[in-house]
Amino acid sequence: MAEKELKESAAPVDSLTFLGTGGARFMIISQLLATGGVWFNLGGTEFLVDPGPGCIVQATKRKLNPEHLSAILISHRHLDHSADVNIMTEAMTRGGIRKRGCFYAPGDAIIDEPVMYEYLKKRIECVETLAAGKSYSFDDVHFSTPVRHQHGVETYGFVFKTAKHSIAWITDTRYFEELAEHYRGDLLLLNVVFPEPRQHVNQIEGLPVDHLSIPDAENLIKEIKPKVAIMTHFGMGMWRAKPWELAEKLSQSTGIRVIAARDGMKFQLSELDA
Ligand SMILES: [Zn+2]
């Protein structure tokens, strides 16, 4: 990638930009909170994780250039994590002019019922299937998907490793005992949809949709002991409960700095060294 292009990036080196902090049904259909995923820049390599509905709007609004992306990753095929995969692929390849970038997704989002159109797949350099316990790399970015989550469809979280930092992201899942041991990191990202533990059942499918709640987040933060924890992916109930106040309480109960992400928030990894 040309030096000039990197300098023009609105995503500083070693930062995460939240293109949305909303999750689950009512947030994605109301867009009360945006649902565009997280834009990473690790050591100058830019990539996107979980581009939900509106990602292209949020990215362009914040002057992030999709042509800088080296990869698009999705944790699972649910709409709030994958809806903008196609348009972001189109943008990453400059409308199909420049063949570039990789796409990483669980098998059921690539093979069973692909979330990416076939014609777009031909415009990128690689498509990789995520699996439990595997490691991957592109450019200088290394990550693993340590364990399959309990979340209906095939779902993985991520552990990113840079020369200086590790970032663990527990995406959508029901809480289970082994979560903490798989997600060690200086920075811990948590998708916290509910303020209280709750069994949510999709009324049409009759299937449970499993998510973490604040007490789950508290357990995980205490066990993992990151330098900083960031909560995101808030459902409507969580939003009404004021995530920033819940984060403050968690900071007090865990002794660890806990942040409730805001739409458009940029987190610089240098804050972990403070
Ligand atoms: Zn989900």
XYZ file of C-alpha atoms and ligand atoms in Angstrom, residues 24 75-81 151 153 155 171-173 191 193 209-211 233, ligand 1:
21
model
C -29.921 -7.307 18.057
C -17.959 -13.460 13.549
C -21.241 -14.959 12.318
C -23.929 -14.648 9.706
C -26.584 -12.745 11.668
C -27.681 -9.580 9.869
C -26.284 -7.155 12.446
C -22.817 -8.598 11.714
C -25.214 -18.615 19.607
C -25.517 -20.039 14.031
C -20.048 -18.045 15.664
C -18.643 -11.576 20.148
C -22.234 -12.821 20.458
C -22.594 -15.872 22.685
C -20.752 -7.792 23.039
C -26.771 -7.121 24.563
C -30.897 -16.390 20.793
C -28.104 -16.297 23.341
C -26.314 -13.154 24.481
C -23.340 -4.242 20.725
Zn -25.890 -12.749 16.610
